[in-house]
Amino acid sequence: MQFDWSVILEALPQLLKGAQLTLTIAVIGLGIGFLIGCVAGLMRAYGNSIISLVAFAYIELIRGTPIIVQVMFIYFALPLVADIRIDPVTAAITSITINSGAYTAEIVRGALLSIHPGLREAGLSLGLPAWKVLTYVTGPLAFRRMIPALGNQFIISLKDTSVFIVIGVGELTRQGQEVMATNFRAVEIWSAVAILYFIMTTVLASVLRGIEKRMRIL
Amino acid sequence: MSIIEFKNVTKRFGSVTILDGVDLAVEPGEKIVLIGPSGSGKSTLLRCINGLEKIQGGDLIVDGRSITEGGSNIRLIRQEAGMVFQQFNLFPQMTALENVAFGPRRVRGSSLAEARDQANELLARVGLAERASHYPSELSGGQQQRVAIARALAVRPKVMLFDEPTSALDPELRHEVLQVMQSLAEEGMTMIVVTHEIGFARQVGTRLIFMENGHISVDGNPQEMLANTDNPRLRDFLRHVVP
């Protein structure tokens, strides 16, 4: 068979539109997911037994079920059980948020616990409230240690957006599928889709690498 | 009035009793050296004073405030009782200067310039003026511990608590830390020092306390206690630590 570049060129506007939506879902979902992950991670690391248990239940529930089931539940089951109706894109963002939040929580907890407890004690001993010790001393140290694992998680979540094809979100994989259905050029279209994912994950990874290098910590 | 007062203080970890009804009053200006076998409760006693360990019974008054009252009370106590740790615990992402300026900036709310000036002054006092811009990883253990002393002093505490400040140091580096502590003592600082440095107890200490099994078993003048003690266990202990 012959690789026809013009097919890609023709499909590119539609694929880029999909990539844009993929990126939007991933960035918003990961952004909010990171905040949720920080809160849940702090609850696990420093909370009393009840607070820790609440975070633990959330993390285990999300990690223990496939993201495709989670998004199906949010989009198809939630309207039935709780009369909550949301559009596909909101459902997609919600899924990525709660899904990445659970994994990020464990990354945050691990990083916080890896910081020598003496540093926290040294901060507290100066008479600082615990939140200031976290903000200025242990938090920045923990954040630097989180970056490699966060990079992993961000890349996985970005690629996970491709499962939203099942609820009809017009993200990159869905757009590829639609183009394919009209021209049947599987090789060109899926190559182009793969390359677009690869570019997005590479950019994401290098941004995190840049942050890591900029932070001069241990 | 005593600056620190233990009233029948009990501290337990689970079912293990670490401090068993300790009574102790510390007067301003005293330099107390705490010795005792490992597990006798001396570090725990020190850590109770600034609330790093919670007490389960009795009361502990520091600078007129009870450690058992929560809220901002404990932070105010900590600002009056500076702590120096065995492992230095300097903040690794900050330079020596930033470590020392950190307390005044974030606790006392000093301006950046003010905090820096004071930090430079304190670093000079511990003999590290030219190391101000070094990170802890670029300093020797003795230098790190001197920065840690300056960091604690920067908050202007009334008491300094030292938890085995030289135990993690090579013998040739201990001297520089002990010297800083001695000059601090000569300036009149109230100090409580957990240490195995018997020479320091003899030269600098105004009071020596020997702890055993969560009790204070001997409390007296260092010179007299070290010269001739009638307590057989203290004698035995000293035989093991004094080379």
GROMACS .gro file of C-alpha atoms in nm:
model
  461
    1MET     CA    1   0.000   0.000   0.000
    2GLN     CA    2   0.104   0.358  -0.043
    3PHE     CA    3   0.121   0.613   0.237
    4ASP     CA    4  -0.080   0.910   0.117
    5TRP     CA    5   0.023   1.230   0.295
    6SER     CA    6  -0.261   1.427   0.144
    7VAL     CA    7  -0.505   1.220   0.349
    8ILE     CA    8  -0.345   1.345   0.667
    9LEU     CA    9  -0.335   1.701   0.544
   10GLU     CA   10  -0.701   1.683   0.463
   11ALA     CA   11  -0.795   1.533   0.800
   12LEU     CA   12  -0.563   1.757   1.002
   13PRO     CA   13  -0.808   2.037   1.087
   14GLN     CA   14  -1.054   1.785   1.230
   15LEU     CA   15  -0.782   1.595   1.415
   16LEU     CA   16  -0.641   1.918   1.561
   17LYS     CA   17  -0.987   2.011   1.680
   18GLY     CA   18  -0.995   1.675   1.858
   19ALA     CA   19  -0.647   1.726   2.000
   20GLN     CA   20  -0.755   2.063   2.133
   21LEU     CA   21  -1.047   1.907   2.316
   22THR     CA   22  -0.824   1.627   2.446
   23LEU     CA   23  -0.586   1.888   2.581
   24THR     CA   24  -0.866   2.094   2.735
   25ILE     CA   25  -1.011   1.792   2.915
   26ALA     CA   26  -0.665   1.681   3.033
   27VAL     CA   27  -0.543   2.020   3.152
   28ILE     CA   28  -0.860   2.112   3.342
   29GLY     CA   29  -0.899   1.758   3.479
   30LEU     CA   30  -0.536   1.731   3.586
   31GLY     CA   31  -0.537   2.081   3.734
   32ILE     CA   32  -0.837   2.019   3.957
   33GLY     CA   33  -0.727   1.656   4.007
   34PHE     CA   34  -0.393   1.777   4.140
   35LEU     CA   35  -0.567   1.998   4.398
   36ILE     CA   36  -0.792   1.710   4.504
   37GLY     CA   37  -0.489   1.483   4.515
   38CYS     CA   38  -0.304   1.728   4.739
   39VAL     CA   39  -0.597   1.751   4.979
   40ALA     CA   40  -0.654   1.374   4.986
   41GLY     CA   41  -0.278   1.311   5.016
   42LEU     CA   42  -0.254   1.553   5.311
   43MET     CA   43  -0.554   1.385   5.472
   44ARG     CA   44  -0.380   1.048   5.436
   45ALA     CA   45  -0.041   1.172   5.555
   46TYR     CA   46  -0.137   1.392   5.849
   47GLY     CA   47  -0.508   1.337   5.920
   48ASN     CA   48  -0.652   1.155   6.219
   49SER     CA   49  -0.795   0.808   6.164
   50ILE     CA   50  -1.137   0.925   6.044
   51ILE     CA   51  -1.003   1.188   5.803
   52SER     CA   52  -0.748   0.941   5.672
   53LEU     CA   53  -1.016   0.674   5.625
   54VAL     CA   54  -1.233   0.908   5.416
   55ALA     CA   55  -0.942   0.978   5.181
   56PHE     CA   56  -0.847   0.610   5.180
   57ALA     CA   57  -1.201   0.507   5.075
   58TYR     CA   58  -1.198   0.757   4.786
   59ILE     CA   59  -0.854   0.647   4.666
   60GLU     CA   60  -0.932   0.276   4.685
   61LEU     CA   61  -1.272   0.313   4.516
   62ILE     CA   62  -1.126   0.503   4.221
   63ARG     CA   63  -0.810   0.296   4.186
   64GLY     CA   64  -1.011  -0.022   4.212
   65THR     CA   65  -1.239   0.048   3.915
   66PRO     CA   66  -1.158   0.114   3.546
   67ILE     CA   67  -1.188   0.471   3.428
   68ILE     CA   68  -1.418   0.358   3.147
   69VAL     CA   69  -1.662   0.224   3.407
   70GLN     CA   70  -1.630   0.548   3.606
   71VAL     CA   71  -1.719   0.766   3.310
   72MET     CA   72  -2.005   0.535   3.210
   73PHE     CA   73  -2.137   0.564   3.563
   74ILE     CA   74  -2.112   0.942   3.569
   75TYR     CA   75  -2.269   0.986   3.226
   76PHE     CA   76  -2.531   0.710   3.212
   77ALA     CA   77  -2.600   0.602   3.573
   78LEU     CA   78  -2.588   0.932   3.760
   79PRO     CA   79  -2.896   1.069   3.578
   80LEU     CA   80  -3.089   0.761   3.690
   81VAL     CA   81  -2.975   0.734   4.050
   82ALA     CA   82  -2.943   1.102   4.141
   83ASP     CA   83  -3.110   1.289   3.857
   84ILE     CA   84  -2.782   1.460   3.772
   85ARG     CA   85  -2.752   1.524   3.400
   86ILE     CA   86  -2.432   1.661   3.252
   87ASP     CA   87  -2.302   1.696   2.900
   88PRO     CA   88  -2.035   1.454   2.772
   89VAL     CA   89  -1.742   1.697   2.801
   90THR     CA   90  -1.827   1.781   3.164
   91ALA     CA   91  -1.859   1.411   3.237
   92ALA     CA   92  -1.519   1.354   3.077
   93ILE     CA   93  -1.352   1.633   3.277
   94THR     CA   94  -1.515   1.506   3.598
   95SER     CA   95  -1.386   1.154   3.534
   96ILE     CA   96  -1.029   1.264   3.472
   97THR     CA   97  -1.044   1.489   3.778
   98ILE     CA   98  -1.157   1.225   4.026
   99ASN     CA   99  -0.946   0.957   3.862
  100SER     CA  100  -0.618   1.147   3.853
  101GLY     CA  101  -0.694   1.293   4.197
  102ALA     CA  102  -0.694   0.947   4.353
  103TYR     CA  103  -0.360   0.848   4.199
  104THR     CA  104  -0.209   1.188   4.273
  105ALA     CA  105  -0.315   1.154   4.637
  106GLU     CA  106  -0.086   0.855   4.679
  107ILE     CA  107   0.198   1.040   4.506
  108VAL     CA  108   0.150   1.337   4.742
  109ARG     CA  109   0.129   1.115   5.049
  110GLY     CA  110   0.442   0.925   4.952
  111ALA     CA  111   0.638   1.245   4.891
  112LEU     CA  112   0.528   1.404   5.220
  113LEU     CA  113   0.618   1.094   5.418
  114SER     CA  114   0.958   1.078   5.251
  115ILE     CA  115   1.056   1.416   5.398
  116HIS     CA  116   1.262   1.372   5.714
  117PRO     CA  117   1.027   1.437   6.011
  118GLY     CA  118   1.303   1.639   6.176
  119LEU     CA  119   1.252   1.918   5.921
  120ARG     CA  120   0.888   1.950   6.021
  121GLU     CA  121   0.989   1.950   6.386
  122ALA     CA  122   1.252   2.215   6.320
  123GLY     CA  123   0.989   2.434   6.156
  124LEU     CA  124   0.738   2.381   6.435
  125SER     CA  125   1.007   2.446   6.697
  126LEU     CA  126   1.055   2.798   6.562
  127GLY     CA  127   0.694   2.865   6.661
  128LEU     CA  128   0.539   2.838   6.316
  129PRO     CA  129   0.186   2.707   6.268
  130ALA     CA  130   0.172   2.371   6.090
  131TRP     CA  131   0.038   2.521   5.767
  132LYS     CA  132   0.334   2.755   5.738
  133VAL     CA  133   0.575   2.467   5.791
  134LEU     CA  134   0.397   2.285   5.509
  135THR     CA  135   0.395   2.591   5.282
  136TYR     CA  136   0.756   2.697   5.325
  137VAL     CA  137   0.949   2.389   5.438
  138THR     CA  138   0.807   2.043   5.377
  139GLY     CA  139   0.569   2.127   5.090
  140PRO     CA  140   0.833   2.257   4.846
  141LEU     CA  141   1.066   1.967   4.930
  142ALA     CA  142   0.787   1.715   4.879
  143PHE     CA  143   0.678   1.879   4.554
  144ARG     CA  144   1.018   1.837   4.398
  145ARG     CA  145   1.011   1.467   4.486
  146MET     CA  146   0.662   1.431   4.336
  147ILE     CA  147   0.756   1.556   3.991
  148PRO     CA  148   0.875   1.230   3.827
  149ALA     CA  149   0.568   1.042   3.950
  150LEU     CA  150   0.339   1.333   3.858
  151GLY     CA  151   0.483   1.327   3.507
  152ASN     CA  152   0.385   0.962   3.479
  153GLN     CA  153   0.037   1.031   3.607
  154PHE     CA  154  -0.020   1.332   3.380
  155ILE     CA  155   0.083   1.132   3.074
  156ILE     CA  156  -0.140   0.839   3.170
  157SER     CA  157  -0.437   1.070   3.231
  158LEU     CA  158  -0.386   1.255   2.904
  159LYS     CA  159  -0.397   0.926   2.717
  160ASP     CA  160  -0.692   0.808   2.928
  161THR     CA  161  -0.903   1.080   2.766
  162SER     CA  162  -0.922   0.850   2.463
  163VAL     CA  163  -1.173   0.630   2.649
  164PHE     CA  164  -1.423   0.914   2.636
  165ILE     CA  165  -1.496   0.799   2.284
  166VAL     CA  166  -1.756   0.576   2.454
  167ILE     CA  167  -1.971   0.870   2.562
  168GLY     CA  168  -1.931   1.051   2.233
  169VAL     CA  169  -1.685   1.322   2.334
  170GLY     CA  170  -1.523   1.461   2.020
  171GLU     CA  171  -1.167   1.422   2.144
  172LEU     CA  172  -0.873   1.316   1.932
  173THR     CA  173  -0.940   0.941   1.916
  174ARG     CA  174  -1.305   1.001   1.836
  175GLN     CA  175  -1.214   1.243   1.556
  176GLY     CA  176  -0.970   0.988   1.414
  177GLN     CA  177  -1.244   0.726   1.423
  178GLU     CA  178  -1.484   0.956   1.241
  179VAL     CA  179  -1.238   1.046   0.966
  180MET     CA  180  -1.157   0.677   0.929
  181ALA     CA  181  -1.525   0.596   0.886
  182THR     CA  182  -1.546   0.822   0.583
  183ASN     CA  183  -1.216   0.753   0.401
  184PHE     CA  184  -1.103   0.412   0.536
  185ARG     CA  185  -0.736   0.526   0.544
  186ALA     CA  186  -0.646   0.346   0.867
  187VAL     CA  187  -0.267   0.369   0.834
  188GLU     CA  188  -0.249   0.742   0.770
  189ILE     CA  189  -0.515   0.844   1.019
  190TRP     CA  190  -0.401   0.631   1.312
  191SER     CA  191  -0.039   0.729   1.247
  192ALA     CA  192  -0.140   1.094   1.261
  193VAL     CA  193  -0.345   1.040   1.578
  194ALA     CA  194  -0.055   0.857   1.744
  195ILE     CA  195   0.189   1.134   1.656
  196LEU     CA  196  -0.044   1.402   1.793
  197TYR     CA  197  -0.072   1.214   2.126
  198PHE     CA  198   0.304   1.171   2.129
  199ILE     CA  199   0.363   1.544   2.076
  200MET     CA  200   0.125   1.635   2.358
  201THR     CA  201   0.277   1.391   2.607
  202THR     CA  202   0.630   1.496   2.515
  203VAL     CA  203   0.552   1.863   2.570
  204LEU     CA  204   0.385   1.781   2.903
  205ALA     CA  205   0.684   1.576   3.016
  206SER     CA  206   0.936   1.843   2.918
  207VAL     CA  207   0.742   2.114   3.101
  208LEU     CA  208   0.764   1.906   3.419
  209ARG     CA  209   1.133   1.836   3.358
  210GLY     CA  210   1.188   2.209   3.327
  211ILE     CA  211   1.015   2.274   3.661
  212GLU     CA  212   1.224   2.001   3.822
  213LYS     CA  213   1.546   2.157   3.701
  214ARG     CA  214   1.442   2.503   3.810
  215MET     CA  215   1.382   2.393   4.169
  216ARG     CA  216   1.716   2.383   4.340
  217ILE     CA  217   1.640   2.139   4.615
  218LEU     CA  218   1.837   1.836   4.731
  219MET     CA  219   0.987   3.290   8.914
  220SER     CA  220   1.083   2.971   8.740
  221ILE     CA  221   1.098   2.993   8.363
  222ILE     CA  222   1.017   2.623   8.323
  223GLU     CA  223   0.826   2.417   8.574
  224PHE     CA  224   0.744   2.046   8.550
  225LYS     CA  225   0.465   1.950   8.789
  226ASN     CA  226   0.433   1.574   8.825
  227VAL     CA  227   0.468   1.531   8.446
  228THR     CA  228   0.390   1.193   8.297
  229LYS     CA  229   0.464   1.098   7.938
  230ARG     CA  230   0.369   0.765   7.785
  231PHE     CA  231   0.418   0.613   7.441
  232GLY     CA  232   0.135   0.361   7.430
  233SER     CA  233   0.177   0.148   7.738
  234VAL     CA  234   0.542   0.245   7.791
  235THR     CA  235   0.597   0.518   8.052
  236ILE     CA  236   0.883   0.746   7.951
  237LEU     CA  237   0.848   1.021   8.212
  238ASP     CA  238   0.706   0.905   8.542
  239GLY     CA  239   0.586   1.200   8.750
  240VAL     CA  240   0.875   1.438   8.691
  241ASP     CA  241   0.906   1.753   8.903
  242LEU     CA  242   1.160   2.011   8.797
  243ALA     CA  243   1.192   2.387   8.821
  244VAL     CA  244   1.434   2.577   8.599
  245GLU     CA  245   1.537   2.927   8.701
  246PRO     CA  246   1.638   3.196   8.449
  247GLY     CA  247   2.011   3.183   8.375
  248GLU     CA  248   2.060   2.822   8.475
  249LYS     CA  249   2.266   2.595   8.251
  250ILE     CA  250   2.129   2.250   8.311
  251VAL     CA  251   2.305   1.945   8.174
  252LEU     CA  252   2.088   1.635   8.144
  253ILE     CA  253   2.262   1.299   8.141
  254GLY     CA  254   2.149   0.942   8.172
  255PRO     CA  255   2.147   0.608   7.998
  256SER     CA  256   1.970   0.578   7.665
  257GLY     CA  257   1.596   0.536   7.715
  258SER     CA  258   1.602   0.716   8.049
  259GLY     CA  259   1.374   0.990   7.912
  260LYS     CA  260   1.614   1.284   7.885
  261SER     CA  261   1.540   1.367   7.520
  262THR     CA  262   1.169   1.319   7.579
  263LEU     CA  263   1.183   1.556   7.877
  264LEU     CA  264   1.343   1.818   7.653
  265ARG     CA  265   1.090   1.764   7.373
  266CYS     CA  266   0.799   1.802   7.615
  267ILE     CA  267   0.913   2.155   7.700
  268ASN     CA  268   0.837   2.286   7.351
  269GLY     CA  269   0.545   2.055   7.291
  270LEU     CA  270   0.703   1.827   7.033
  271GLU     CA  271   0.583   1.553   7.267
  272LYS     CA  272   0.244   1.578   7.437
  273ILE     CA  273   0.229   1.501   7.807
  274GLN     CA  274  -0.034   1.267   7.945
  275GLY     CA  275  -0.037   1.377   8.306
  276GLY     CA  276   0.060   1.667   8.530
  277ASP     CA  277   0.134   2.017   8.409
  278LEU     CA  278   0.427   2.190   8.244
  279ILE     CA  279   0.460   2.568   8.262
  280VAL     CA  280   0.698   2.749   8.026
  281ASP     CA  281   0.742   3.123   8.064
  282GLY     CA  282   0.410   3.148   8.248
  283ARG     CA  283   0.211   2.945   7.995
  284SER     CA  284   0.085   2.592   8.036
  285ILE     CA  285   0.189   2.354   7.759
  286THR     CA  286  -0.142   2.169   7.800
  287GLU     CA  287  -0.346   2.464   7.680
  288GLY     CA  288  -0.380   2.432   7.305
  289GLY     CA  289  -0.419   2.683   7.027
  290SER     CA  290  -0.161   2.953   6.974
  291ASN     CA  291  -0.026   2.895   7.325
  292ILE     CA  292   0.209   2.622   7.210
  293ARG     CA  293   0.346   2.841   6.929
  294LEU     CA  294   0.418   3.122   7.173
  295ILE     CA  295   0.600   2.877   7.400
  296ARG     CA  296   0.807   2.751   7.107
  297GLN     CA  297   0.910   3.108   7.025
  298GLU     CA  298   1.050   3.138   7.377
  299ALA     CA  299   1.219   2.797   7.379
  300GLY     CA  300   1.461   2.748   7.089
  301MET     CA  301   1.554   2.393   6.996
  302VAL     CA  302   1.874   2.248   6.854
  303PHE     CA  303   1.859   1.892   6.724
  304GLN     CA  304   2.108   1.609   6.708
  305GLN     CA  305   2.066   1.589   6.328
  306PHE     CA  306   2.078   1.972   6.278
  307ASN     CA  307   1.760   1.960   6.062
  308LEU     CA  308   1.852   2.264   5.857
  309PHE     CA  309   1.613   2.336   5.571
  310PRO     CA  310   1.804   2.195   5.274
  311GLN     CA  311   1.647   2.421   5.012
  312MET     CA  312   1.766   2.735   5.191
  313THR     CA  313   2.111   2.886   5.231
  314ALA     CA  314   2.263   2.931   5.576
  315LEU     CA  315   2.144   3.292   5.574
  316GLU     CA  316   1.793   3.199   5.463
  317ASN     CA  317   1.775   2.932   5.732
  318VAL     CA  318   1.860   3.187   6.000
  319ALA     CA  319   1.638   3.461   5.854
  320PHE     CA  320   1.346   3.221   5.817
  321GLY     CA  321   1.222   3.237   6.178
  322PRO     CA  322   1.220   3.617   6.209
  323ARG     CA  323   1.054   3.647   5.865
  324ARG     CA  324   0.780   3.388   5.910
  325VAL     CA  325   0.732   3.390   6.287
  326ARG     CA  326   0.810   3.741   6.402
  327GLY     CA  327   0.704   3.906   6.076
  328SER     CA  328   1.028   4.102   6.035
  329SER     CA  329   1.101   4.273   5.704
  330LEU     CA  330   1.336   4.097   5.465
  331ALA     CA  331   1.615   4.351   5.519
  332GLU     CA  332   1.577   4.340   5.894
  333ALA     CA  333   1.578   3.960   5.901
  334ARG     CA  334   1.885   3.945   5.675
  335ASP     CA  335   2.080   4.193   5.885
  336GLN     CA  336   2.001   4.000   6.199
  337ALA     CA  337   2.088   3.669   6.031
  338ASN     CA  338   2.423   3.803   5.915
  339GLU     CA  339   2.493   3.921   6.268
  340LEU     CA  340   2.406   3.582   6.415
  341LEU     CA  341   2.611   3.394   6.157
  342ALA     CA  342   2.906   3.615   6.246
  343ARG     CA  343   2.848   3.533   6.612
  344VAL     CA  344   2.877   3.159   6.543
  345GLY     CA  345   3.180   3.223   6.322
  346LEU     CA  346   3.016   3.157   5.987
  347ALA     CA  347   2.983   3.503   5.832
  348GLU     CA  348   3.164   3.391   5.517
  349ARG     CA  349   2.941   3.085   5.477
  350ALA     CA  350   2.613   3.280   5.460
  351SER     CA  351   2.533   3.189   5.100
  352HIS     CA  352   2.621   2.820   5.133
  353TYR     CA  353   2.356   2.550   5.132
  354PRO     CA  354   2.354   2.302   5.421
  355SER     CA  355   2.484   2.028   5.190
  356GLU     CA  356   2.793   2.241   5.133
  357LEU     CA  357   2.872   2.275   5.505
  358SER     CA  358   3.042   2.038   5.748
  359GLY     CA  359   2.842   1.889   6.033
  360GLY     CA  360   2.991   2.130   6.283
  361GLN     CA  361   2.911   2.426   6.060
  362GLN     CA  362   2.556   2.302   6.005
  363GLN     CA  363   2.502   2.271   6.378
  364ARG     CA  364   2.630   2.624   6.435
  365VAL     CA  365   2.388   2.753   6.169
  366ALA     CA  366   2.112   2.558   6.349
  367ILE     CA  367   2.202   2.734   6.675
  368ALA     CA  368   2.190   3.071   6.497
  369ARG     CA  369   1.854   2.979   6.344
  370ALA     CA  370   1.708   2.903   6.687
  371LEU     CA  371   1.856   3.221   6.838
  372ALA     CA  372   1.708   3.434   6.557
  373VAL     CA  373   1.359   3.403   6.706
  374ARG     CA  374   1.504   3.555   7.027
  375PRO     CA  375   1.409   3.276   7.270
  376LYS     CA  376   1.448   3.302   7.646
  377VAL     CA  377   1.560   2.941   7.679
  378MET     CA  378   1.767   2.720   7.451
  379LEU     CA  379   1.710   2.346   7.441
  380PHE     CA  380   1.991   2.129   7.304
  381ASP     CA  381   1.913   1.767   7.219
  382GLU     CA  382   2.250   1.587   7.193
  383PRO     CA  383   2.391   1.866   6.977
  384THR     CA  384   2.731   1.703   6.927
  385SER     CA  385   2.639   1.334   6.911
  386ALA     CA  386   2.623   1.325   6.531
  387LEU     CA  387   2.958   1.503   6.492
  388ASP     CA  388   3.310   1.376   6.445
  389PRO     CA  389   3.521   1.441   6.755
  390GLU     CA  390   3.723   1.718   6.590
  391LEU     CA  391   3.405   1.908   6.499
  392ARG     CA  392   3.245   1.889   6.843
  393HIS     CA  393   3.475   2.151   6.984
  394GLU     CA  394   3.351   2.431   6.756
  395VAL     CA  395   2.989   2.364   6.850
  396LEU     CA  396   3.066   2.338   7.222
  397GLN     CA  397   3.255   2.665   7.203
  398VAL     CA  398   2.953   2.844   7.056
  399MET     CA  399   2.738   2.693   7.330
  400GLN     CA  400   2.983   2.803   7.595
  401SER     CA  401   2.987   3.163   7.476
  402LEU     CA  402   2.608   3.157   7.466
  403ALA     CA  403   2.612   3.040   7.828
  404GLU     CA  404   2.852   3.319   7.921
  405GLU     CA  405   2.609   3.571   7.774
  406GLY     CA  406   2.355   3.452   8.030
  407MET     CA  407   2.124   3.235   7.819
  408THR     CA  408   1.914   2.983   8.007
  409MET     CA  409   2.008   2.644   7.867
  410ILE     CA  410   1.904   2.283   7.901
  411VAL     CA  411   2.147   2.047   7.733
  412VAL     CA  412   2.107   1.674   7.682
  413THR     CA  413   2.459   1.550   7.618
  414HIS     CA  414   2.729   1.298   7.693
  415GLU     CA  415   2.991   1.575   7.701
  416ILE     CA  416   3.091   1.550   8.065
  417GLY     CA  417   3.362   1.815   8.015
  418PHE     CA  418   3.095   2.062   7.907
  419ALA     CA  419   2.885   1.975   8.214
  420ARG     CA  420   3.181   2.042   8.439
  421GLN     CA  421   3.292   2.368   8.277
  422VAL     CA  422   2.966   2.530   8.170
  423GLY     CA  423   2.687   2.357   8.361
  424THR     CA  424   2.547   2.516   8.674
  425ARG     CA  425   2.336   2.212   8.747
  426LEU     CA  426   2.365   1.846   8.654
  427ILE     CA  427   2.067   1.614   8.637
  428PHE     CA  428   2.101   1.237   8.610
  429MET     CA  429   1.794   1.059   8.479
  430GLU     CA  430   1.701   0.694   8.504
  431ASN     CA  431   1.383   0.514   8.396
  432GLY     CA  432   1.179   0.831   8.360
  433HIS     CA  433   1.286   0.974   8.697
  434ILE     CA  434   1.529   1.242   8.802
  435SER     CA  435   1.753   1.041   9.032
  436VAL     CA  436   2.032   1.289   9.104
  437ASP     CA  437   2.013   1.667   9.075
  438GLY     CA  438   2.295   1.887   9.192
  439ASN     CA  439   2.612   2.083   9.138
  440PRO     CA  440   2.812   1.940   8.846
  441GLN     CA  441   3.157   1.971   9.005
  442GLU     CA  442   3.047   1.800   9.326
  443MET     CA  443   2.850   1.530   9.148
  444LEU     CA  444   3.133   1.450   8.910
  445ALA     CA  445   3.402   1.455   9.178
  446ASN     CA  446   3.241   1.219   9.425
  447THR     CA  447   2.897   1.079   9.392
  448ASP     CA  448   2.739   0.841   9.637
  449ASN     CA  449   2.493   0.715   9.377
  450PRO     CA  450   2.633   0.383   9.249
  451ARG     CA  451   2.442   0.393   8.921
  452LEU     CA  452   2.560   0.745   8.839
  453ARG     CA  453   2.915   0.634   8.922
  454ASP     CA  454   2.869   0.337   8.692
  455PHE     CA  455   2.725   0.557   8.417
  456LEU     CA  456   3.009   0.809   8.441
  457ARG     CA  457   3.266   0.531   8.422
  458HIS     CA  458   3.120   0.438   8.084
  459VAL     CA  459   3.095   0.783   7.928
  460VAL     CA  460   3.406   0.950   8.064
  461PRO     CA  461   3.703   0.823   7.866
   0.00000   0.00000   0.00000
